[in-house]
XYZ file of C-alpha atoms in Angstrom:
540
model
C 41.790 -8.626 -6.159
C 44.572 -9.173 -8.700
C 47.394 -6.678 -9.002
C 47.681 -5.014 -12.407
C 50.474 -3.028 -13.974
C 49.665 -0.277 -16.432
C 51.421 -0.574 -19.794
C 51.540 2.422 -22.098
C 50.751 0.972 -25.512
C 51.992 4.056 -27.365
C 55.445 3.770 -25.779
C 55.535 0.050 -26.529
C 54.695 0.515 -30.221
C 57.142 3.403 -30.656
C 59.933 1.288 -29.194
C 59.036 -1.547 -31.548
C 58.928 0.803 -34.511
C 62.388 2.139 -33.629
C 63.830 -1.371 -33.780
C 62.150 -1.963 -37.137
C 63.497 1.302 -38.550
C 67.029 0.407 -37.407
C 66.769 -2.940 -39.152
C 65.410 -1.315 -42.303
C 68.242 1.216 -42.379
C 70.751 -1.622 -42.442
C 68.979 -3.334 -45.348
C 69.820 -2.481 -48.935
C 67.109 -0.603 -50.764
C 68.295 -1.836 -54.165
C 65.693 -3.579 -56.267
C 66.230 -6.033 -59.061
C 65.119 -4.616 -62.370
C 65.867 -4.784 -66.066
C 65.847 -2.803 -69.305
C 66.211 0.899 -69.981
C 63.651 1.924 -67.347
C 65.502 0.307 -64.430
C 69.042 -0.636 -63.473
C 70.428 -3.654 -65.280
C 70.973 -6.693 -63.096
C 71.138 -10.440 -63.539
C 67.865 -12.193 -62.856
C 68.272 -14.748 -60.028
C 68.187 -18.274 -61.430
C 70.105 -20.637 -59.188
C 70.439 -18.917 -55.815
C 68.211 -16.766 -53.628
C 68.995 -13.065 -54.276
C 70.610 -11.119 -51.444
C 68.167 -8.221 -51.616
C 64.431 -7.784 -52.038
C 62.804 -6.250 -55.086
C 59.681 -4.208 -55.695
C 56.506 -6.242 -56.315
C 55.966 -4.710 -59.765
C 59.549 -5.523 -60.731
C 59.353 -9.137 -59.576
C 56.052 -9.517 -61.398
C 57.390 -8.055 -64.632
C 60.494 -10.235 -64.635
C 58.533 -13.435 -64.127
C 55.747 -12.339 -66.480
C 58.170 -11.607 -69.318
C 59.953 -14.940 -68.955
C 56.642 -16.790 -69.112
C 55.814 -15.018 -72.363
C 58.155 -17.581 -73.944
C 55.666 -20.369 -73.155
C 53.332 -21.656 -75.818
C 49.840 -20.194 -76.029
C 47.334 -22.445 -74.241
C 44.635 -21.873 -76.886
C 46.969 -23.188 -79.612
C 48.239 -26.091 -77.514
C 46.725 -28.992 -79.429
C 48.966 -31.502 -77.662
C 47.367 -31.414 -74.232
C 44.209 -33.031 -72.925
C 44.239 -30.541 -70.044
C 41.604 -27.817 -70.119
C 42.919 -24.271 -70.510
C 39.875 -21.992 -70.215
C 37.032 -21.334 -67.784
C 34.381 -18.651 -67.574
C 35.109 -15.400 -65.673
C 32.722 -16.441 -62.908
C 34.741 -19.635 -62.401
C 37.956 -17.610 -62.384
C 36.460 -15.437 -59.666
C 35.498 -18.463 -57.551
C 39.008 -19.878 -57.932
C 40.607 -16.650 -56.719
C 38.129 -16.303 -53.843
C 39.064 -19.772 -52.589
C 42.686 -20.077 -53.663
C 43.871 -19.937 -50.040
C 41.716 -22.846 -48.853
C 43.284 -26.221 -48.118
C 41.074 -29.132 -49.148
C 42.609 -31.242 -46.371
C 41.357 -28.905 -43.616
C 37.984 -30.556 -43.360
C 37.032 -29.166 -39.954
C 38.041 -25.599 -40.826
C 36.191 -25.507 -44.157
C 33.036 -27.579 -43.603
C 31.070 -26.191 -46.540
C 33.948 -26.992 -48.880
C 33.699 -30.596 -47.706
C 29.950 -30.577 -48.293
C 30.655 -29.578 -51.898
C 33.281 -32.335 -52.124
C 30.660 -34.874 -51.045
C 28.203 -33.563 -53.616
C 30.794 -34.007 -56.370
C 31.347 -37.644 -55.351
C 27.585 -38.259 -55.486
C 27.244 -36.568 -58.879
C 30.077 -38.656 -60.334
C 28.711 -41.872 -58.844
C 25.355 -41.282 -60.516
C 27.033 -40.166 -63.742
C 28.895 -43.475 -63.800
C 25.733 -45.501 -63.216
C 26.172 -46.700 -59.657
C 23.440 -49.340 -59.103
C 20.505 -48.529 -56.851
C 21.173 -49.609 -53.285
C 24.912 -49.036 -53.581
C 26.718 -45.933 -52.422
C 29.910 -44.975 -54.189
C 32.792 -43.667 -52.093
C 35.650 -41.604 -53.388
C 37.918 -38.647 -53.072
C 39.294 -35.728 -55.002
C 42.937 -36.024 -56.046
C 45.429 -33.691 -57.685
C 44.873 -35.536 -60.967
C 44.438 -38.960 -62.518
C 47.991 -40.026 -61.698
C 47.318 -39.931 -57.959
C 43.867 -41.435 -58.530
C 45.367 -44.393 -60.433
C 47.823 -45.040 -57.586
C 44.961 -45.098 -55.088
C 42.814 -47.363 -57.243
C 45.706 -49.754 -57.816
C 46.603 -49.855 -54.111
C 43.047 -50.836 -53.224
C 43.216 -53.671 -55.785
C 46.528 -54.865 -54.342
C 45.369 -54.798 -50.717
C 42.143 -56.662 -51.495
C 44.094 -59.298 -53.431
C 46.590 -59.719 -50.582
C 43.755 -60.156 -48.092
C 42.151 -62.797 -50.327
C 45.425 -64.696 -50.740
C 46.211 -64.644 -47.016
C 42.692 -65.770 -46.112
C 43.164 -68.759 -48.446
C 46.611 -69.515 -47.003
C 48.314 -68.689 -50.308
C 51.394 -66.706 -51.232
C 50.736 -62.958 -51.421
C 54.190 -61.810 -52.495
C 53.913 -61.866 -56.294
C 51.039 -59.626 -57.445
C 50.658 -58.657 -61.096
C 48.491 -56.229 -62.995
C 47.575 -56.222 -66.700
C 47.348 -53.294 -69.105
C 47.930 -52.511 -72.773
C 51.259 -51.294 -74.127
C 49.474 -48.012 -74.845
C 48.962 -47.346 -71.141
C 49.749 -43.837 -69.974
C 52.933 -43.770 -67.928
C 51.077 -43.247 -64.623
C 49.696 -46.805 -64.855
C 53.173 -48.266 -65.180
C 54.348 -45.980 -62.382
C 51.858 -47.649 -60.069
C 53.273 -51.077 -60.833
C 56.883 -49.967 -60.425
C 56.364 -47.832 -57.321
C 54.281 -50.407 -55.444
C 56.099 -53.622 -56.410
C 53.509 -55.111 -58.727
C 54.554 -57.057 -61.810
C 53.411 -55.119 -64.879
C 52.124 -57.394 -67.634
C 51.917 -55.353 -70.825
C 49.699 -56.596 -73.641
C 51.052 -55.989 -77.177
C 48.938 -53.712 -79.358
C 48.352 -53.780 -83.100
C 46.575 -52.003 -85.912
C 43.731 -54.505 -85.541
C 43.366 -53.675 -81.824
C 43.320 -49.937 -82.677
C 46.699 -49.620 -80.936
C 45.128 -50.271 -77.547
C 44.306 -53.205 -75.260
C 43.541 -56.488 -77.041
C 41.175 -58.090 -74.552
C 41.724 -61.618 -75.919
C 45.480 -61.340 -75.426
C 44.906 -59.769 -72.014
C 42.869 -62.712 -70.737
C 45.745 -65.034 -71.601
C 47.928 -63.252 -69.029
C 45.453 -63.556 -66.139
C 46.250 -65.897 -63.252
C 45.539 -66.175 -59.531
C 48.142 -63.490 -58.795
C 46.423 -60.894 -60.987
C 45.157 -58.089 -58.768
C 43.172 -56.547 -61.622
C 43.191 -55.182 -65.156
C 43.646 -51.508 -66.013
C 41.313 -50.653 -68.903
C 41.611 -47.244 -70.554
C 38.562 -45.283 -71.605
C 40.330 -43.045 -74.091
C 43.830 -43.947 -75.242
C 46.251 -41.010 -75.243
C 47.595 -42.203 -78.594
C 44.453 -42.319 -80.719
C 41.487 -41.593 -78.448
C 39.987 -45.089 -78.734
C 37.890 -46.498 -75.893
C 39.044 -49.930 -74.785
C 36.379 -52.637 -74.558
C 35.456 -52.689 -70.867
C 32.277 -54.708 -71.373
C 33.999 -57.268 -73.600
C 36.790 -57.810 -71.094
C 34.257 -58.040 -68.274
C 32.526 -60.921 -70.058
C 35.836 -62.715 -70.614
C 36.681 -62.329 -66.927
C 33.218 -63.676 -66.019
C 34.006 -66.784 -68.100
C 37.431 -67.055 -66.474
C 35.884 -66.923 -63.010
C 33.314 -69.558 -63.966
C 36.164 -71.900 -64.996
C 38.661 -71.179 -62.221
C 36.754 -69.631 -59.333
C 39.149 -66.672 -59.417
C 37.547 -63.228 -59.523
C 39.642 -60.535 -61.211
C 38.359 -56.941 -60.971
C 38.658 -54.055 -63.425
C 39.850 -50.533 -62.721
C 38.805 -48.115 -65.476
C 41.250 -45.334 -66.236
C 38.709 -42.830 -67.495
C 41.077 -39.882 -67.217
C 39.516 -38.327 -70.307
C 36.625 -40.615 -71.205
C 34.882 -40.321 -67.850
C 33.513 -36.945 -68.943
C 32.965 -37.908 -72.602
C 31.259 -41.322 -72.652
C 28.295 -40.460 -70.353
C 27.242 -37.564 -72.590
C 28.195 -38.715 -76.092
C 27.687 -42.483 -75.733
C 25.181 -42.896 -72.869
C 24.326 -46.515 -73.769
C 27.935 -47.694 -73.767
C 28.582 -50.108 -70.880
C 31.892 -49.324 -69.210
C 31.158 -48.048 -65.693
C 29.615 -49.255 -62.430
C 26.724 -50.871 -64.315
C 29.283 -53.653 -64.890
C 29.773 -55.467 -61.539
C 33.319 -56.359 -62.565
C 34.285 -52.647 -62.451
C 35.403 -51.950 -58.888
C 36.878 -48.468 -59.311
C 37.127 -45.589 -61.786
C 39.338 -42.547 -61.999
C 39.017 -39.390 -64.049
C 40.645 -35.994 -64.501
C 38.309 -33.113 -63.813
C 40.876 -30.897 -65.520
C 40.488 -32.658 -68.853
C 37.017 -33.015 -70.333
C 35.572 -32.178 -66.922
C 36.448 -28.646 -68.119
C 38.133 -27.443 -64.894
C 41.621 -26.048 -64.432
C 44.460 -28.362 -63.358
C 44.819 -30.017 -60.966
C 41.714 -31.861 -59.959
C 41.141 -35.579 -60.347
C 38.725 -38.089 -58.878
C 38.710 -41.743 -57.905
C 35.556 -43.638 -56.938
C 34.837 -47.166 -55.709
C 31.508 -48.892 -56.179
C 31.127 -49.291 -52.402
C 32.885 -48.897 -49.052
C 33.829 -52.583 -49.018
C 36.019 -52.099 -52.101
C 38.246 -49.613 -50.274
C 40.319 -51.521 -47.651
C 40.105 -49.933 -44.216
C 43.868 -50.082 -43.639
C 44.326 -47.523 -46.412
C 42.102 -44.940 -44.716
C 43.657 -42.789 -41.974
C 41.922 -41.001 -39.106
C 43.220 -37.542 -38.234
C 42.469 -35.789 -34.953
C 44.803 -32.800 -34.832
C 42.888 -30.348 -37.020
C 39.967 -29.836 -34.672
C 37.837 -32.916 -35.347
C 37.967 -36.483 -36.603
C 38.780 -36.589 -40.304
C 39.235 -39.468 -42.729
C 42.062 -39.258 -45.232
C 43.017 -41.435 -48.172
C 45.505 -39.984 -50.594
C 49.160 -39.760 -51.533
C 49.055 -35.998 -51.063
C 47.739 -34.239 -47.997
C 47.534 -30.476 -48.415
C 46.037 -29.505 -51.745
C 44.103 -26.540 -53.165
C 40.347 -26.618 -52.675
C 39.697 -24.020 -55.373
C 39.948 -26.418 -58.320
C 37.508 -28.853 -56.742
C 35.176 -25.895 -56.270
C 35.691 -24.992 -59.939
C 34.623 -28.543 -60.812
C 31.409 -28.131 -58.815
C 30.809 -24.799 -60.553
C 30.830 -26.657 -63.875
C 28.428 -29.278 -62.564
C 25.774 -26.755 -61.557
C 26.526 -24.343 -64.422
C 26.505 -26.836 -67.309
C 24.408 -29.781 -66.161
C 23.596 -32.624 -68.552
C 22.618 -30.230 -71.303
C 25.806 -28.176 -71.198
C 28.222 -31.105 -70.979
C 26.363 -32.924 -73.759
C 26.479 -29.907 -76.070
C 30.171 -29.232 -75.453
C 31.130 -32.902 -75.827
C 29.205 -33.280 -79.088
C 30.702 -30.032 -80.396
C 34.210 -31.320 -79.639
C 33.504 -34.602 -81.398
C 31.916 -32.884 -84.387
C 34.930 -30.611 -84.795
C 37.276 -33.595 -84.461
C 35.418 -35.360 -87.268
C 35.567 -32.231 -89.399
C 39.341 -32.113 -88.925
C 39.649 -35.834 -89.775
C 37.774 -35.444 -93.043
C 39.700 -32.321 -93.992
C 43.048 -34.028 -93.382
C 42.068 -37.046 -95.452
C 40.929 -34.862 -98.336
C 44.422 -33.335 -98.616
C 45.754 -36.633 -99.910
C 48.829 -36.076 -97.732
C 47.546 -37.606 -94.514
C 45.906 -40.777 -93.273
C 43.890 -40.555 -90.055
C 44.754 -43.260 -87.523
C 41.956 -42.315 -85.118
C 38.478 -43.676 -85.805
C 36.478 -40.845 -84.243
C 34.935 -40.028 -87.662
C 34.155 -43.613 -88.689
C 30.881 -45.475 -88.104
C 30.593 -48.162 -85.447
C 32.309 -51.296 -86.727
C 34.652 -49.503 -89.089
C 38.279 -49.109 -88.072
C 41.351 -47.958 -89.945
C 42.405 -51.524 -90.748
C 39.113 -52.324 -92.500
C 38.070 -48.862 -93.685
C 39.037 -49.506 -97.340
C 37.045 -52.720 -97.548
C 34.134 -50.965 -95.874
C 34.224 -48.171 -98.450
C 34.298 -50.816 -101.178
C 31.052 -52.207 -99.822
C 32.459 -55.381 -98.282
C 31.604 -54.105 -94.799
C 28.420 -52.095 -94.412
C 27.591 -51.474 -90.733
C 24.138 -49.900 -90.705
C 24.639 -48.947 -94.386
C 26.277 -45.687 -93.308
C 29.881 -45.991 -94.463
C 31.174 -42.786 -96.011
C 28.204 -40.716 -94.860
C 28.063 -37.899 -92.337
C 26.010 -39.368 -89.518
C 23.626 -37.289 -87.460
C 23.843 -39.148 -84.158
C 27.098 -39.297 -82.222
C 26.246 -42.793 -80.993
C 26.492 -44.100 -84.557
C 30.197 -43.273 -84.610
C 33.002 -45.325 -83.100
C 33.163 -44.468 -79.367
C 36.200 -42.275 -78.941
C 37.630 -39.117 -77.485
C 37.722 -36.018 -79.727
C 41.299 -36.890 -80.674
C 42.747 -36.820 -84.185
C 45.917 -38.833 -84.727
C 47.243 -38.831 -88.257
C 50.317 -39.566 -90.359
C 51.647 -39.264 -93.871
C 50.075 -41.735 -96.294
C 52.332 -44.477 -97.651
C 52.004 -42.953 -101.122
C 53.153 -39.575 -99.792
C 56.206 -41.089 -98.073
C 57.228 -42.888 -101.258
C 56.825 -39.765 -103.373
C 58.538 -37.399 -100.917
C 61.017 -39.471 -98.885
C 62.910 -36.362 -97.761
C 59.903 -34.945 -95.859
C 59.725 -35.801 -92.160
C 56.588 -35.540 -90.053
C 58.667 -34.102 -87.239
C 59.611 -31.239 -89.547
C 55.937 -30.393 -90.106
C 55.413 -30.446 -86.333
C 58.363 -28.074 -85.890
C 57.195 -25.724 -88.628
C 53.704 -25.533 -87.108
C 55.336 -24.457 -83.855
C 56.682 -21.332 -85.583
C 53.052 -20.248 -86.072
C 52.165 -21.061 -82.474
C 50.493 -24.444 -83.024
C 51.714 -27.156 -80.637
C 51.203 -30.539 -82.339
C 53.342 -33.434 -81.068
C 54.897 -36.025 -83.360
C 55.739 -39.301 -81.640
C 55.848 -43.085 -82.205
C 52.945 -45.441 -81.588
C 53.262 -47.959 -78.696
C 55.895 -50.735 -78.736
C 55.400 -53.318 -81.500
C 54.038 -50.499 -83.659
C 56.602 -47.826 -82.759
C 58.118 -47.803 -86.248
C 55.110 -45.645 -87.134
C 55.004 -42.019 -85.993
C 51.832 -39.986 -85.620
C 50.865 -36.359 -85.240
C 48.100 -35.779 -82.699
C 45.528 -33.060 -82.136
C 43.291 -33.001 -79.058
C 40.118 -31.080 -79.873
C 39.095 -29.286 -76.703
C 36.289 -26.786 -76.135
C 38.528 -23.906 -77.220
C 39.301 -25.540 -80.601
C 36.522 -23.938 -82.649
C 35.634 -24.579 -86.286
C 37.271 -21.259 -87.139
C 40.549 -22.382 -85.540
C 40.326 -25.705 -87.381
C 40.019 -23.761 -90.635
C 43.166 -21.766 -89.794
C 45.007 -24.888 -88.648
C 44.211 -26.680 -91.904
C 45.457 -23.711 -93.897
C 48.725 -23.715 -91.955
C 49.364 -27.450 -92.040
C 48.758 -27.584 -95.794
C 51.117 -24.651 -96.272
C 53.893 -26.149 -94.148
C 53.459 -29.593 -95.708
C 53.874 -28.088 -99.167
C 56.850 -26.018 -97.982
C 58.398 -29.298 -96.812
C 57.645 -30.932 -100.161
C 59.369 -28.120 -102.033
C 62.413 -28.121 -99.773
C 65.625 -29.693 -101.060
C 65.963 -31.953 -98.050
C 68.697 -29.791 -96.539
C 66.192 -28.108 -94.215
C 64.919 -31.482 -93.026
C 68.458 -32.705 -92.355
C 69.288 -29.538 -90.412
C 66.108 -29.965 -88.386
C 66.988 -33.579 -87.625
C 70.514 -32.695 -86.509
C 69.261 -29.893 -84.268
C 66.614 -32.126 -82.758
C 69.129 -34.932 -82.151
C 71.501 -32.473 -80.498
C 68.781 -31.192 -78.183
C 67.893 -34.749 -77.183
C 71.562 -35.556 -76.495
C 72.057 -32.599 -74.172
C 68.812 -32.815 -72.237
C 69.962 -33.128 -68.609
C 66.909 -35.033 -67.399
C 67.027 -37.878 -69.921
C 68.296 -41.211 -68.625
C 69.936 -42.628 -71.756
C 70.285 -46.044 -70.152
C 66.507 -46.533 -70.095
C 65.151 -44.203 -72.747
C 64.907 -46.891 -75.428
C 63.863 -49.845 -73.319
C 60.398 -51.350 -73.932
C 57.636 -49.759 -71.915
C 55.959 -46.406 -71.707
C 58.982 -44.225 -71.010
C 58.456 -40.496 -71.616
C 55.078 -40.913 -73.257
C 53.071 -37.991 -74.578
C 50.000 -37.329 -72.461
C-alpha cells in the first residue's frame, strides 16, 4: 500500500494568496486615462507602458483613436466586404478563438472547410470525374503565391524530366496586374513578363500580345477576372484557344492560373455562360477572395486546383505533433477559423438565389451610377459595366452613331445582365476632354479630396503604365452601396465638382502642395523605386 501525505488545501491556497497580495501591493494602481473624467496622461505609442490600466479605459482610448478612420459604409475605394448579418457576427464571435490549422482539435471546422472547397469546385464548373483540391488562405495574395508556386514546381519537374535547364522560369501577366501577382514573381525568382495595356485592350491583358511572350520557360499565364482598375474581365477563353494553338505548333503546354479575387463570386451568378473556369482544361488553378464579393469579412481567401495531380506533392507537408496526421499547404500556419465559417454561413444562407440577387443588384446600381455620371457632362466613364456586349469605351461613340450595333441594343437599358459587357460592379471615371480644356485649373485629385470631407472615400490614381498619363476616380459598388447612397453620392460629387469649377485655382494649388508634401514625408515610401515601371503601390 502506498504511503500518502495529507495536504491541507486551505492552508496551501491562503499561502499562495498571501504571495499574490504582496506582489499586488508593490504594483502601482495608477491607470492610464484621459480627459476631464480621469487623470491626464500620455497615451503609449512607442513603448510598452510601465503600469496596467482599467479595461474600460484601455477600450475607450483605442476606440476614440479609431474614430478617426473612414466609415466602412462610405469606403467606395475597397473591394473588401464591410458588412454581415447579425447571425454571421454571432458565429464569428463564437468561433473567434479557433485556429484553422488545428485540424485534429476542431474536426467539425475541418468538415466545413472541406464542404467549402466542394462548393467552390462545383461553382467553378469542375468537370465530372474530377475532384478539385484546395485550401482556405488569409486572402487572395497568399492564394496567388500558392497557385504560382505549383505552376513553377510543375514546370521545373517537366524541364528536368526532359533534361532541360530549369533555372530561368517566367510568368506572363498584364501591366494592370494587382501587386500580389508581381510579388509572386519577385519573391520566388520568376521573371515577370508584363504585357502593355491600352485603351483598345480595356486597360487589361491583351491576349495577342501575351502569346508573343510565351516560350518553353513560361510556367503559366496569370489572367485576371476583374481588373482592379476598371473591373473588366480578361479573356480567359480567348487566351486558352491561343495557347492551344501554340501547343499544337510547339508541343509546349502552358497553363493558366485565373486570379478571380473579385470575379470568382461575380461571374458564376451574373454571367453563368461565360467560359473562364475549370470547364477550360487549360485552367489549372483559380484563386478568389471570400472577403470581397464572397460577402465575408476579411481575411478569407481560397485557392483550388482542378485535381490532385496539379498540386505537386513536395509542396504539401505532413504534420504529426497536433494529435493526428494533418496535411498543410500554405504560407501561413495559424489563422482564424471564424472567417472561413462566416464564408460557409453565406453559402447556406444565400445559396444561388441570394448570391445572384445581390450580384445583379450591385451591377444594376453600378450601371445607374455610370449613366448618372455621364449625364453630368463633366465625366466620362472608363469602365464598360453599363455597355452592351461588344461595345467598349474606345468604340462607344461609333456604336452610338449606328456604325456598331451589337444585338441592336446600343444606348438602351437592357433587362438581362448577360447582355452587358462582363465586368465587376466597378465604376472608373474621369473628366471629359472638353471639361479639362474648359476648366484647366480643376484637378480630379481635388474632387477626391473634397469628397473625403463628406466621408466618401474615392481614390484618384493613374491607369497602368503606358496609359498612366490618364488618372481615374474609382467607385466599387458593394452590397452596402444602395440606390439611395448613389443618389446622395451623385449630389455630393456634382456639388464638389462645381465648387472646384468656381474656385480661382488657388485652392487647387494649395491642395497640390499639401499632397506633394505628404508624399515627400511619408516614411514608408522608397523614393528610389516609386516611379519605376511596374505595379508599385497600386490601389486595390
